[in-house]
CSV table of C-alpha atoms in Angstrom, one decimal:
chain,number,residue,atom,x,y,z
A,7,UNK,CA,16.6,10.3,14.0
A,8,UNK,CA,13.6,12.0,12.8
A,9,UNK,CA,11.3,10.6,10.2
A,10,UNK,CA,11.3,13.3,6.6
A,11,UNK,CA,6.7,13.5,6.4
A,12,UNK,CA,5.5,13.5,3.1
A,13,UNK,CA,2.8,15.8,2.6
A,14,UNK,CA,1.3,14.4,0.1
A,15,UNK,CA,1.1,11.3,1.3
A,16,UNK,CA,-0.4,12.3,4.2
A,17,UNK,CA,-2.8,14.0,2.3
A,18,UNK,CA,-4.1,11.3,0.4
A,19,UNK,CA,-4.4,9.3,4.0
A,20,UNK,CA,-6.4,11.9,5.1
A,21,UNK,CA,-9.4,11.9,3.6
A,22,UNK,CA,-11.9,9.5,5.1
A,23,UNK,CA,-13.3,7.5,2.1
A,24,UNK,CA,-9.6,7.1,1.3
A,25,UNK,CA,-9.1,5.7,4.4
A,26,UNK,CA,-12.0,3.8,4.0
A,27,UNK,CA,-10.9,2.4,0.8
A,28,UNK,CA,-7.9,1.5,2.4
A,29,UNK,CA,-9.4,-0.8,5.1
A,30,UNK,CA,-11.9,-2.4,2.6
A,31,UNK,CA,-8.3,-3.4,0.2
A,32,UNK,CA,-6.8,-4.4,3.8
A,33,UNK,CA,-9.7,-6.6,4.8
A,34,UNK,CA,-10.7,-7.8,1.7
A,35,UNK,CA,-7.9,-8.2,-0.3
A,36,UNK,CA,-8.1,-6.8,-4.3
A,37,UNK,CA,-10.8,-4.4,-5.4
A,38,UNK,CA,-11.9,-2.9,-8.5
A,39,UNK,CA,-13.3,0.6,-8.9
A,40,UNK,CA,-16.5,-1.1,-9.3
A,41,UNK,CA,-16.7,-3.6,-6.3
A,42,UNK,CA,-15.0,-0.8,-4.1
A,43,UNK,CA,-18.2,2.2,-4.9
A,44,UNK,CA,-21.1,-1.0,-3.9
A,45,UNK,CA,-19.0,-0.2,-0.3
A,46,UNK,CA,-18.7,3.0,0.0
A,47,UNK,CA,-21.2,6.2,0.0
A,48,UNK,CA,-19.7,7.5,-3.3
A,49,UNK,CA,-20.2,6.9,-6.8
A,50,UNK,CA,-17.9,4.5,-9.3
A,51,UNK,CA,-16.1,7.7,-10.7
A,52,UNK,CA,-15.7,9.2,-7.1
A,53,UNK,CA,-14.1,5.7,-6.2
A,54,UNK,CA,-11.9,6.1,-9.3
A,55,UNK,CA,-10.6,9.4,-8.6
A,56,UNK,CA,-10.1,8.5,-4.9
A,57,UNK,CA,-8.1,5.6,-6.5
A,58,UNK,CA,-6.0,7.7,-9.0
A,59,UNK,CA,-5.0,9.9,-5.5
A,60,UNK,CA,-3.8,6.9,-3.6
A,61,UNK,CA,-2.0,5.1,-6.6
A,62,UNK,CA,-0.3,8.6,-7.0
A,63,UNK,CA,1.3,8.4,-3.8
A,64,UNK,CA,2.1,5.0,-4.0
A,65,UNK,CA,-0.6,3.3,-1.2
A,66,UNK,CA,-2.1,1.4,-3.9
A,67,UNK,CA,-1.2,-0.9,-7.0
A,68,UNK,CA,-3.2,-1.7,-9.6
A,69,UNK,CA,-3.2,-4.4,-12.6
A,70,UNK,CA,-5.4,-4.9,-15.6
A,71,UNK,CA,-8.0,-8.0,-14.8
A,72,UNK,CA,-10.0,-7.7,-17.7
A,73,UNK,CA,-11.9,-4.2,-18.7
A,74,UNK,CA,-11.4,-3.6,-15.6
A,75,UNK,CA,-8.3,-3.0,-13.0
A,76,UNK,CA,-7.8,-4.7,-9.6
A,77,UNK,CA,-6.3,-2.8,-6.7
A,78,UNK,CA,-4.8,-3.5,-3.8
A,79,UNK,CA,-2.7,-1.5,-0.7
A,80,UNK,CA,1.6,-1.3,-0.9
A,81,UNK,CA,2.1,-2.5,2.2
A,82,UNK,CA,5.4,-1.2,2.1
A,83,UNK,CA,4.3,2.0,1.6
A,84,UNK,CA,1.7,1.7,4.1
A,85,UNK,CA,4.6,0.8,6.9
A,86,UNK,CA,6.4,3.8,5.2
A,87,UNK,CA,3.4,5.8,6.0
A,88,UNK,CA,3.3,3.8,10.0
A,89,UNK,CA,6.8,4.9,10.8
A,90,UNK,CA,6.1,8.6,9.8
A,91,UNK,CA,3.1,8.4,12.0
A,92,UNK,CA,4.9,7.0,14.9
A,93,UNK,CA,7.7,9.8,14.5
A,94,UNK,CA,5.3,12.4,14.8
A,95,UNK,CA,3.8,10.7,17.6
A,96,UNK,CA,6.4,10.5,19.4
A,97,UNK,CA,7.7,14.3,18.8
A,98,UNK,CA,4.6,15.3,20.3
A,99,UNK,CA,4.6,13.3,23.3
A,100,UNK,CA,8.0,14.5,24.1
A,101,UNK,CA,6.8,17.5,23.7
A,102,UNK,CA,3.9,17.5,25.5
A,103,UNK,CA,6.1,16.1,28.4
A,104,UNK,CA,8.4,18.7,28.5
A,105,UNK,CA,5.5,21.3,28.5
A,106,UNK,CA,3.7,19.1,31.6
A,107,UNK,CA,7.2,19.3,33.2
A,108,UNK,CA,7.4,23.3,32.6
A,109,UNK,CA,4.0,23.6,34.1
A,110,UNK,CA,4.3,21.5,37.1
A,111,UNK,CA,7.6,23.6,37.9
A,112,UNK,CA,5.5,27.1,37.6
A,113,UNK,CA,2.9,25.7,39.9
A,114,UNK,CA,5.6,24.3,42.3
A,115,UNK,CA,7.4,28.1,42.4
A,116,UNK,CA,3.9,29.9,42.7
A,117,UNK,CA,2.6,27.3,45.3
A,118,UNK,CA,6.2,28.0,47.1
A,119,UNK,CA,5.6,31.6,46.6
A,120,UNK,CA,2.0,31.8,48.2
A,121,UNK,CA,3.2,29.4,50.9
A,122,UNK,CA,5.7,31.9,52.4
């Protein structure tokens, strides 16, 4: 079975204060926009646009807490996001293991080869 990846969820993963972002909702639990920027190297508005990007894909919820909104990570969406990662993963390392196999025959046959 393989794993459909979303682009644009991936996209929104990979940018680093994103990521960031991610960790600090992880760790922390709720954010605002506000509390969020005092963490990272990026201003309030950055932080809010960085937001509006992961809400957008679904990685974050947010709900009114006064003038201001608190945030916090889907973790469904985040396992969502796990299980494509893992899929890839392991499409790679099957391939990579079939090209390791490929390779170790060549060098078998050209060792066999000089050996004669």
């Amino acid at each position: 079975m393989t794993t459909a990846v979303d682009d644009a969820l991936w996209s929104a993963i990979g940018d680093p204060i994103r990521r960031s972002m991610i960790d600090l909702l992880l760790t922390g639990g709720p954010g605002t926009a506000t509390s969020l920027s005092e963490r990272l190297p990026v201003t309030r508005q950055a932080v809010s646009k960085h937001l509006a990007v992961l809400d957008r894909v679904g990685l974050i919820h947010s709900a009114p807490a006064g003038r201001e909104r608190h945030y916090q990570v889907d973790e469904a969406q985040l396992a969502r996001a796990v299980a494509q990662l893992t899929a890839v993963g392991a499409t790679w390392d099957a391939r990579l293991r079939r090209i390791k196999r490929i390779a170790e025959t060549i060098e078998r046959h050209r060792t066999d080869n000089h050996g004669e």
